[in-house]
Coordinates of C-alpha atoms and ligand atoms in Angstrom, one line a residue:
M1405 CA 119.9 148.0 218.7
N1406 CA 117.3 149.4 216.6
V1407 CA 118.4 152.2 214.2
L1408 CA 116.1 154.0 212.0
G1409 CA 117.7 156.2 209.2
I1410 CA 115.8 159.1 207.7
N1411 CA 116.7 161.1 204.3
G1412 CA 114.7 164.1 204.2
V1413 CA 117.0 166.9 203.2
F1414 CA 116.5 167.6 199.6
H1415 CA 114.8 164.8 197.4
D1416 CA 114.0 161.2 197.3
P1417 CA 112.9 161.2 201.0
A1418 CA 113.6 157.7 202.3
A1419 CA 113.5 155.4 205.9
A1420 CA 115.7 152.6 206.7
L1421 CA 115.6 150.1 209.4
I1422 CA 118.6 148.4 211.0
V1423 CA 118.2 145.9 213.6
D1424 CA 121.4 144.3 215.2
G1425 CA 123.2 145.4 212.6
V1426 CA 120.6 143.8 209.7
V1427 CA 118.9 145.7 207.2
V1428 CA 115.2 144.8 208.0
A1429 CA 113.5 147.2 205.4
A1430 CA 114.2 150.5 203.1
G1431 CA 111.2 152.3 201.5
E1432 CA 111.4 155.5 199.4
E1433 CA 108.4 158.1 200.2
E1434 CA 107.8 158.5 196.6
R1435 CA 106.3 154.6 196.3
F1436 CA 104.0 155.1 199.0
S1437 CA 102.8 158.9 198.3
R1438 CA 102.7 158.3 194.2
R1439 CA 105.1 161.8 194.0
K1440 CA 108.1 161.2 191.8
H1441 CA 111.2 161.8 193.9
G1442 CA 108.9 162.1 197.1
K1443 CA 109.2 166.4 196.7
V1444 CA 110.8 169.6 195.1
P1445 CA 114.8 169.7 196.6
V1446 CA 114.0 173.4 197.3
P1447 CA 114.6 174.6 201.1
F1448 CA 111.3 175.3 201.9
S1449 CA 110.4 171.5 201.3
T1450 CA 113.1 170.4 204.0
W1451 CA 110.7 170.2 206.7
E1452 CA 108.9 167.3 204.3
L1453 CA 109.9 163.8 206.1
P1454 CA 109.2 160.4 204.7
E1455 CA 106.8 159.7 207.1
A1456 CA 104.9 157.1 205.6
A1457 CA 108.2 155.2 204.6
A1458 CA 109.5 155.4 207.9
A1459 CA 106.3 154.1 209.6
W1460 CA 105.9 151.3 207.3
C1461 CA 110.0 150.2 208.1
L1462 CA 109.3 150.6 211.7
A1463 CA 105.6 148.3 211.4
H1464 CA 107.5 145.6 209.0
G1465 CA 110.4 145.4 211.7
G1466 CA 107.7 145.1 214.7
V1467 CA 109.6 148.1 216.3
D1468 CA 107.6 150.7 218.3
A1469 CA 109.4 154.1 217.9
A1470 CA 109.5 154.3 221.4
A1471 CA 112.0 151.2 221.1
L1472 CA 114.4 153.2 218.6
D1473 CA 117.6 153.5 220.2
A1474 CA 118.4 155.9 217.4
V1475 CA 117.1 157.8 214.5
A1476 CA 120.0 158.7 212.3
Y1477 CA 119.3 162.0 209.9
S1478 CA 121.5 162.0 206.9
Y1479 CA 122.5 165.9 206.9
D1480 CA 124.4 167.7 209.3
P1481 CA 122.9 171.2 210.4
R1482 CA 126.0 172.4 212.2
L1483 CA 127.8 171.9 208.8
G1484 CA 125.4 173.9 206.9
R1485 CA 124.7 177.7 206.2
R1486 CA 123.6 179.3 209.5
P1487 CA 120.3 181.6 209.2
G1488 CA 121.1 185.2 209.3
D1489 CA 119.1 188.2 210.1
D1490 CA 117.7 187.9 206.5
I1491 CA 116.4 184.1 206.1
T1492 CA 116.2 185.1 202.4
T1493 CA 120.0 185.4 201.7
D1494 CA 122.3 182.8 200.2
A1495 CA 118.7 181.6 198.2
W1496 CA 117.4 180.4 201.8
E1497 CA 120.1 178.1 203.0
G1498 CA 119.3 179.1 206.3
L1499 CA 116.1 177.9 206.4
R1500 CA 117.3 174.9 205.5
T1501 CA 119.6 174.4 208.4
L1502 CA 116.6 175.8 210.6
Y1503 CA 114.4 173.3 209.3
V1504 CA 116.8 170.1 209.5
E1505 CA 117.6 171.4 213.2
R1506 CA 113.8 171.3 214.0
A1507 CA 113.4 167.5 212.0
P1508 CA 113.4 165.5 215.5
L1509 CA 110.3 167.5 216.3
F1510 CA 108.7 166.5 213.3
L1511 CA 109.4 163.3 213.5
K1512 CA 108.2 162.8 217.0
T1513 CA 105.3 164.5 215.0
A1514 CA 105.1 161.7 212.5
L1515 CA 106.2 158.6 214.7
P1516 CA 104.3 158.9 217.9
G1517 CA 106.3 157.8 220.8
L1518 CA 109.6 158.8 219.3
D1519 CA 112.2 160.4 221.6
P1520 CA 113.5 163.2 219.7
G1521 CA 116.6 163.5 221.9
R1522 CA 117.4 159.8 220.1
V1523 CA 117.9 161.8 216.4
T1524 CA 121.5 162.4 215.5
F1525 CA 122.8 163.8 212.5
V1526 CA 125.2 162.4 210.1
P1527 CA 127.2 164.4 207.4
H1528 CA 125.6 164.0 204.1
H1529 CA 128.5 162.8 202.3
V1530 CA 129.4 160.2 205.5
A1531 CA 126.3 158.7 205.0
H1532 CA 126.5 158.2 201.3
A1533 CA 129.9 156.8 202.0
A1534 CA 128.7 154.4 204.6
S1535 CA 125.9 153.3 202.7
A1536 CA 128.6 151.9 200.3
Y1537 CA 131.6 150.7 202.4
L1538 CA 129.2 149.1 205.1
A1539 CA 126.7 148.0 202.8
A1540 CA 129.2 146.2 200.6
P1541 CA 130.8 142.7 200.8
M1542 CA 134.5 144.0 201.1
P1543 CA 135.6 144.5 204.8
T1544 CA 138.1 147.3 203.2
S1545 CA 137.7 149.5 200.3
S1546 CA 138.2 152.6 199.0
V1547 CA 135.3 154.9 199.0
L1548 CA 134.1 157.6 196.5
V1549 CA 130.9 159.7 196.8
L1550 CA 130.2 161.8 194.2
D1551 CA 126.7 163.8 193.9
G1552 CA 125.3 167.4 193.4
R1553 CA 125.7 168.3 197.1
G1554 CA 125.7 167.9 200.8
E1555 CA 125.8 170.7 203.3
R1556 CA 128.9 172.0 201.9
A1557 CA 130.7 169.8 199.7
S1558 CA 129.9 167.7 196.7
H1559 CA 132.3 164.8 197.1
L1560 CA 134.6 162.9 199.2
A1561 CA 137.0 160.2 198.8
G1562 CA 138.1 157.8 201.2
R1563 CA 138.9 154.7 202.9
A1564 CA 137.0 152.2 205.2
V1565 CA 139.1 149.5 207.1
N1566 CA 137.1 147.0 208.8
G1567 CA 134.0 149.7 209.1
E1568 CA 136.1 152.7 210.4
L1569 CA 136.1 155.5 207.4
K1570 CA 139.4 158.2 207.1
I1571 CA 138.1 161.0 204.8
L1572 CA 141.4 161.5 202.4
A1573 CA 139.6 164.3 200.4
S1574 CA 136.3 166.1 199.9
Q1575 CA 135.7 169.3 197.2
E1576 CA 134.1 172.0 198.8
L1577 CA 130.9 173.8 196.7
P1578 CA 130.2 175.4 194.4
H1579 CA 132.4 173.3 192.9
S1580 CA 130.4 170.1 191.7
L1581 CA 130.3 167.4 189.3
G1582 CA 126.9 166.5 190.2
L1583 CA 125.8 170.0 189.6
V1584 CA 127.4 170.5 186.1
Y1585 CA 125.6 167.5 185.1
E1586 CA 122.1 168.6 186.6
E1587 CA 122.8 171.9 184.5
A1588 CA 123.5 170.0 181.6
T1589 CA 120.4 168.0 182.2
A1590 CA 118.1 171.3 182.7
H1591 CA 119.6 172.8 179.5
L1592 CA 119.1 169.7 177.1
G1593 CA 115.3 170.2 178.4
F1594 CA 115.0 167.3 181.0
R1595 CA 114.4 167.4 184.8
R1596 CA 117.3 168.2 186.9
S1597 CA 117.8 166.0 189.7
S1598 CA 115.5 163.4 188.2
D1599 CA 116.5 163.0 184.4
E1600 CA 120.0 162.5 184.3
Y1601 CA 120.2 159.3 182.9
K1602 CA 118.6 160.9 179.8
V1603 CA 121.5 163.0 179.3
M1604 CA 123.2 159.4 179.4
A1605 CA 121.4 157.8 176.6
L1606 CA 121.5 160.7 174.6
A1607 CA 125.3 160.5 175.0
S1608 CA 125.5 157.5 172.7
Y1609 CA 124.1 159.3 169.8
G1610 CA 126.6 162.6 169.7
R1611 CA 130.4 163.0 169.5
P1612 CA 132.2 164.6 172.1
R1613 CA 133.1 167.5 170.1
F1614 CA 132.9 169.8 173.0
L1615 CA 135.0 167.9 175.2
P1616 CA 138.5 170.4 174.8
A1617 CA 136.6 173.3 176.2
L1618 CA 134.9 171.4 178.9
R1619 CA 138.1 170.5 179.9
E1620 CA 139.0 174.1 180.8
L1621 CA 136.2 174.4 182.8
V1622 CA 136.0 171.3 184.5
R1623 CA 139.4 170.0 186.3
A1624 CA 141.0 167.6 188.4
T1625 CA 143.5 169.4 190.7
G1626 CA 145.7 166.7 191.5
D1627 CA 145.0 166.8 195.0
G1628 CA 142.0 164.5 195.2
G1629 CA 139.5 167.2 194.6
F1630 CA 138.4 169.2 191.5
T1631 CA 136.9 172.6 190.1
T1632 CA 134.2 173.4 188.1
A1633 CA 133.9 177.0 186.5
P1634 CA 130.6 178.4 185.8
I1635 CA 129.6 177.1 182.4
D1636 CA 127.6 179.3 179.7
W1637 CA 125.7 176.2 178.0
S1638 CA 124.3 178.2 175.4
R1639 CA 127.8 178.6 173.7
F1640 CA 127.6 174.8 173.0
A1641 CA 123.7 174.2 171.6
P1642 CA 120.8 176.4 172.4
A1643 CA 118.6 175.5 175.6
V1644 CA 115.9 173.1 174.7
A1645 CA 112.3 173.9 175.9
R1646 CA 110.1 170.9 177.4
D1647 CA 108.3 170.4 174.3
E1648 CA 111.1 170.8 172.0
T1649 CA 113.0 167.9 170.5
W1650 CA 116.9 167.7 170.8
G1651 CA 119.2 167.8 167.7
A1652 CA 122.7 166.7 166.7
R1653 CA 124.4 169.6 168.7
H1654 CA 122.5 168.9 171.9
A1655 CA 123.3 165.2 171.5
D1656 CA 127.2 166.4 171.0
L1657 CA 126.9 168.3 174.4
A1658 CA 125.6 165.4 176.0
A1659 CA 128.4 163.1 174.6
S1660 CA 131.3 166.2 176.0
V1661 CA 129.3 165.8 179.3
Q1662 CA 129.3 162.5 179.7
A1663 CA 133.2 162.3 178.3
R1664 CA 134.2 164.9 180.8
L1665 CA 132.7 163.5 183.5
Q1666 CA 134.3 160.1 183.2
E1667 CA 138.0 161.7 182.6
V1668 CA 137.5 163.5 185.8
M1669 CA 136.0 160.3 187.9
L1670 CA 139.1 158.1 186.6
D1671 CA 141.6 161.1 188.0
L1672 CA 139.9 160.7 191.2
A1673 CA 139.7 157.3 191.0
R1674 CA 143.6 156.8 190.2
W1675 CA 144.5 159.7 193.0
L1676 CA 142.3 157.6 195.5
H1677 CA 144.1 154.4 194.5
E1678 CA 147.7 156.0 194.8
Q1679 CA 146.5 156.9 198.2
T1680 CA 145.8 153.8 199.5
G1681 CA 146.6 151.0 197.0
D1682 CA 143.1 149.1 197.5
R1683 CA 142.0 146.3 195.5
D1684 CA 138.5 147.3 195.7
L1685 CA 136.2 150.5 195.3
T1686 CA 133.0 151.3 197.0
M1687 CA 131.0 154.0 195.6
A1688 CA 127.6 156.0 196.4
G1689 CA 126.1 159.5 195.1
G1690 CA 124.0 160.2 192.8
V1691 CA 126.6 160.3 190.1
A1692 CA 127.6 156.9 191.1
L1693 CA 124.0 155.7 189.2
N1694 CA 125.6 156.5 185.9
C1695 CA 126.5 153.2 184.8
V1696 CA 128.4 154.5 181.4
A1697 CA 130.8 155.9 184.0
N1698 CA 130.9 153.3 186.1
S1699 CA 132.0 150.8 183.6
W1700 CA 134.6 153.0 182.1
L1701 CA 136.1 153.3 185.5
A1702 CA 135.8 149.8 185.9
E1703 CA 137.6 149.2 182.6
R1704 CA 140.4 151.8 182.8
G1705 CA 140.7 152.3 186.3
P1706 CA 143.6 151.3 188.8
F1707 CA 140.7 149.3 191.1
E1708 CA 140.1 145.4 190.5
R1709 CA 136.4 145.5 191.6
I1710 CA 133.8 148.2 192.0
W1711 CA 131.1 147.8 194.4
V1712 CA 128.4 150.7 193.8
Q1713 CA 125.2 150.9 196.3
P1714 CA 122.3 150.1 194.2
A1715 CA 120.3 153.3 196.2
A1716 CA 123.3 155.2 195.6
G1717 CA 121.5 158.7 194.9
D1718 CA 119.9 160.8 198.4
A1719 CA 117.4 157.9 198.7
G1720 CA 120.5 155.8 200.1
T1721 CA 121.3 157.7 202.5
A1722 CA 119.0 156.8 204.7
L1723 CA 120.3 153.4 204.5
G1724 CA 124.0 155.0 205.0
A1725 CA 122.9 157.2 208.1
A1726 CA 121.6 153.8 209.8
L1727 CA 124.4 151.9 209.2
Y1728 CA 126.7 154.7 210.2
V1729 CA 125.1 154.9 213.6
A1730 CA 124.6 151.4 214.2
Q1731 CA 128.1 150.6 213.6
R1732 CA 129.3 153.4 215.9
L1733 CA 126.5 151.9 218.6
G1734 CA 128.6 148.6 218.8
D1735 CA 126.8 146.3 216.0
P1736 CA 128.5 144.6 213.5
I1737 CA 127.3 145.0 210.6
T1738 CA 126.0 142.5 207.8
P1739 CA 126.6 143.3 204.3
M1740 CA 123.4 144.3 202.1
T1741 CA 122.7 141.3 199.7
T1742 CA 119.7 142.5 197.9
A1743 CA 117.8 145.8 196.9
A1744 CA 114.3 143.9 197.3
L1745 CA 113.9 145.5 201.0
G1746 CA 110.2 147.1 200.4
R1747 CA 106.7 146.0 200.8
E1748 CA 105.7 142.6 199.8
W1749 CA 102.2 140.8 200.2
T1750 CA 101.0 137.3 201.0
D1751 CA 99.6 135.4 198.3
D1752 CA 95.6 135.8 200.1
A1753 CA 96.2 139.4 200.1
L1754 CA 97.1 139.4 196.4
R1755 CA 94.2 137.2 195.5
A1756 CA 91.8 139.7 198.0
W1757 CA 93.2 142.5 195.7
L1758 CA 92.3 140.9 192.4
E1759 CA 88.6 139.7 193.9
T1760 CA 88.2 143.3 194.9
A1761 CA 89.1 144.7 191.4
A1762 CA 86.7 141.8 190.2
V1763 CA 89.2 140.9 187.4
P1764 CA 89.1 137.4 186.0
F1765 CA 92.4 135.9 186.9
E1766 CA 94.2 132.2 186.7
T1767 CA 96.5 130.4 189.2
P1768 CA 98.7 128.7 187.0
P1769 CA 100.9 125.4 188.4
D1770 CA 104.1 127.5 187.9
I1771 CA 103.7 131.5 187.1
A1772 CA 107.2 131.5 185.7
G1773 CA 106.5 129.0 183.2
A1774 CA 102.9 130.9 182.5
V1775 CA 105.0 134.1 182.2
A1776 CA 107.5 132.7 180.0
D1777 CA 104.7 131.4 177.5
V1778 CA 103.4 135.0 177.2
L1779 CA 106.7 136.5 176.5
A1780 CA 107.7 134.0 174.0
A1781 CA 104.4 134.8 172.1
N1782 CA 105.7 138.1 172.1
G1783 CA 103.5 139.6 175.2
V1784 CA 104.5 141.9 177.3
V1785 CA 104.2 141.1 181.1
A1786 CA 103.7 143.3 184.4
W1787 CA 105.7 141.0 187.0
F1788 CA 104.7 142.0 190.6
Q1789 CA 106.7 139.8 193.1
G1790 CA 107.8 139.5 196.4
R1791 CA 109.1 142.6 198.5
S1792 CA 109.7 146.1 195.9
E1793 CA 113.1 147.7 195.4
Y1794 CA 115.0 150.4 197.2
G1795 CA 116.6 152.6 194.8
P1796 CA 115.7 153.6 191.0
R1797 CA 116.3 150.4 189.4
A1798 CA 113.6 147.5 188.9
L1799 CA 115.5 144.0 189.6
G1800 CA 112.7 141.7 189.1
H1801 CA 110.4 142.3 191.5
R1802 CA 108.6 145.4 190.1
S1803 CA 109.3 144.9 186.4
L1804 CA 107.8 145.3 183.3
L1805 CA 109.1 142.0 180.9
A1806 CA 109.2 141.5 177.0
N1807 CA 110.9 139.2 174.4
P1808 CA 114.2 140.8 173.5
S1809 CA 114.5 138.9 170.0
H1810 CA 112.1 141.5 168.4
P1811 CA 113.6 144.8 167.6
D1812 CA 110.1 146.6 168.0
N1813 CA 109.7 145.8 171.4
L1814 CA 112.0 148.9 172.1
R1815 CA 109.6 151.3 170.6
R1816 CA 106.7 149.2 172.3
M1817 CA 108.1 149.2 175.8
N1818 CA 108.9 153.1 175.4
D1819 CA 105.1 153.7 174.2
I1820 CA 103.8 151.8 177.1
K1821 CA 106.2 154.0 179.4
G1822 CA 105.6 157.3 177.8
R1823 CA 109.3 157.5 177.5
E1824 CA 111.8 159.2 174.9
P1825 CA 112.0 156.7 171.9
F1826 CA 116.1 157.4 172.5
R1827 CA 116.0 155.7 175.8
P1828 CA 117.2 152.2 175.7
V1829 CA 115.6 149.3 177.6
A1830 CA 117.5 146.7 180.0
P1831 CA 117.8 143.0 179.7
M1832 CA 117.9 140.5 182.7
V1833 CA 120.1 137.4 182.1
L1834 CA 121.0 134.3 184.0
V1835 CA 124.3 134.9 185.9
E1836 CA 126.2 131.7 184.6
R1837 CA 125.1 132.7 180.7
A1838 CA 126.1 136.3 181.2
A1839 CA 130.0 136.2 179.7
E1840 CA 129.1 134.3 176.7
I1841 CA 126.3 137.3 175.8
F1842 CA 127.9 140.1 177.5
Q1843 CA 131.2 141.8 177.9
G1844 CA 131.9 144.1 181.2
P1845 CA 132.1 143.9 184.8
L1846 CA 130.0 140.8 185.9
P1847 CA 128.3 139.6 188.0
S1848 CA 126.1 142.8 187.7
P1849 CA 123.1 142.3 190.0
Y1850 CA 122.3 145.7 190.5
M1851 CA 121.9 147.0 186.8
L1852 CA 124.8 149.7 187.7
F1853 CA 127.3 148.9 184.6
T1854 CA 127.0 148.8 181.3
H1855 CA 128.3 146.1 179.0
R1856 CA 128.8 145.4 175.5
V1857 CA 126.8 143.2 173.7
R1858 CA 128.9 140.3 172.1
P1859 CA 128.7 140.9 168.3
R1860 CA 127.0 137.2 167.7
W1861 CA 124.4 138.3 169.9
R1862 CA 123.5 141.6 168.9
S1863 CA 120.9 140.5 166.2
R1864 CA 119.4 138.0 168.3
I1865 CA 118.4 140.2 171.2
P1866 CA 118.2 143.4 169.3
A1867 CA 115.7 145.1 171.9
V1868 CA 118.2 145.5 174.5
V1869 CA 120.9 146.8 172.2
H1870 CA 121.3 150.8 172.3
V1871 CA 122.6 152.6 169.3
D1872 CA 126.4 152.2 170.5
G1873 CA 126.5 148.1 170.9
T1874 CA 125.8 148.4 174.8
A1875 CA 123.5 147.1 177.1
R1876 CA 122.9 148.0 181.1
V1877 CA 122.8 144.5 182.3
Q1878 CA 121.0 142.7 185.3
T1879 CA 122.8 139.1 185.9
V1880 CA 120.3 137.2 187.8
D1881 CA 121.6 134.4 190.5
A1882 CA 119.5 131.6 191.3
R1883 CA 120.7 131.6 194.9
D1884 CA 119.3 135.2 195.2
E1885 CA 116.5 135.1 192.8
P1886 CA 114.9 132.0 192.5
L1887 CA 111.5 132.8 190.7
V1888 CA 113.4 135.4 188.4
A1889 CA 116.2 132.7 187.5
R1890 CA 112.9 129.9 186.7
M1891 CA 111.1 132.6 184.6
L1892 CA 114.5 133.0 182.5
S1893 CA 114.8 129.5 182.4
A1894 CA 111.6 128.9 181.2
F1895 CA 111.9 131.7 178.5
E1896 CA 115.2 130.1 177.2
A1897 CA 113.7 126.7 176.9
R1898 CA 110.9 127.9 174.8
T1899 CA 113.2 130.4 172.7
G1900 CA 116.6 129.5 173.2
L1901 CA 117.4 133.1 174.6
P1902 CA 118.5 133.4 178.4
V1903 CA 117.5 136.9 178.4
V1904 CA 114.5 138.9 179.0
V1905 CA 113.8 142.3 178.7
N1906 CA 113.1 144.2 182.2
T1907 CA 112.4 147.7 182.6
S1908 CA 110.9 149.3 185.9
L1909 CA 107.0 149.3 186.2
N1910 CA 105.2 152.5 186.0
T1911 CA 104.0 154.7 183.1
A1912 CA 105.0 157.8 182.5
G1913 CA 106.3 160.3 185.2
R1914 CA 104.7 158.0 187.8
P1915 CA 107.0 156.2 190.8
M1916 CA 108.0 152.6 190.5
V1917 CA 104.9 150.4 191.2
D1918 CA 105.1 149.4 194.6
D1919 CA 101.5 148.1 195.8
P1920 CA 98.7 145.7 194.2
R1921 CA 96.5 149.0 193.8
D1922 CA 99.6 150.5 191.6
A1923 CA 100.1 147.5 189.8
L1924 CA 96.3 147.0 189.0
E1925 CA 96.2 150.7 187.6
C1926 CA 99.3 150.5 185.6
F1927 CA 97.6 147.1 183.9
G1928 CA 94.3 148.8 183.7
S1929 CA 95.8 152.0 182.2
A1930 CA 98.7 150.6 179.6
P1931 CA 98.4 148.3 176.9
V1932 CA 100.6 145.1 179.0
D1933 CA 99.3 142.0 178.0
A1934 CA 99.4 140.3 181.2
L1935 CA 100.1 141.1 184.9
A1936 CA 101.7 138.3 187.2
L1937 CA 100.6 139.3 190.5
G1938 CA 102.5 137.0 193.0
P1939 CA 101.0 133.3 191.5
Y1940 CA 98.2 134.6 189.9
L1941 CA 98.1 135.6 186.0
V1942 CA 95.5 138.3 184.8
R1943 CA 95.3 138.5 180.9
R1944 CA 94.4 141.5 178.7
A1945 CA 91.0 141.0 177.2
R1946 CA 91.0 141.9 173.6
R1947 CA 88.1 143.4 172.5
S1948 CA 87.9 144.7 169.0
A1949 CA 86.6 148.2 168.3
A1950 CA 82.7 148.4 167.8
Ligands
FE2_818 FE1 123.4 163.5 197.9

């Protein structure tokens, strides 16, 4: 069966193609359109679909739109608010429902040959859930979905046994942990539905002194759900305007919101475990990208293992909806083994891009060793290899790499990327060396947990140690990522450190680099010392000012 998954309703529009139960391709529209998060999450934009991502998925899989057995759209308009006589009521929610109902016709326009009758709607949180329990390597798991909102809910708790989901609880809107976190994000001067991870980073600089008040406002209800009261954020700290900087009160507020989120997640996980007794928990939804909360849950929660789908945000619902429908059509589902599901280019095509750009390049005998040389000499490398990643994390395919032993490299990376100075950068490490250096859930191939850096290593890799002594680790297994593992081994051979700084390959406010042109533009505009484009190495020409 050929099943195309579509996320188009709120933000992060994306497409995924499943052929005979195997994930063949998945991509986010922002990587094609170069518009961060694809679109603004307002009802008026609901008609905008991941046209380029969907067309690419079909082309990559060699599947004609007419040959699709189903298209799975990750929102069910039958569960949404009905449009009334006045379309403007309820903040235009009815318009959203109307646009989703018409998505099959919009898709037919975007994908010529598609039979709109093959489009099927999957409830938003079922799609999130399926992106976890069907993609995970374990056949049976408890499932927790937490995000801003779906049709009428913001959460789902359930149990999946051999691919069959039983929903045990869900929380209706307006109560939403994701929306509480979004509101805090906006109050702290960041972009909602986008910059929540900045609040998580800022939290490390504060004390959770508003936690008692937030415990009154955000409560677990003991039945698998929770309530969130309207919050007057200015009673804790004044709102931060875009061009203002935050102070200690703001960091304390971030710490308080983060702490309350963690406490409620723990309550929800405990309730779920009481119902299921399962060993494993699978998670998705935007809140499941909160790696600090995930580690808190792994450490204190009742589950032995937690698996989080790497595209846990709304982009991942394209994958989840497609897996859900493929499974319903009778295909056995093959678990996901990598997030590298996006575009790639042949060596010849990459070479042609370099020749077109007329930049001098080398073809070293081993790109991994050549890059390790640059890193060991404290250069920063733009690393473009293989298929691009699905989800918000760079996992060694579209990465910016640096030497972790120089403390100043944190500032340098944040400068290159135009990021706030309080933001940490993350380490990648050979999986077999990880436990010696980091303490926390291992292996961690998708950077969805934070780890404590063991004390004797902190001074050896200062660039990747956050202010609270943690790091968000990506473990690299040579069986899954042979080239990245070779680069790490080569760096260790030169420096004694099996750790490299890894952050996403992009500059301020732009989506991650996806194609070779993006890579060349990024390299051309940022003070990066070398670009490793497939097997080719481009070095920055240094010229002193006249
Ligand atoms: Fe969602």
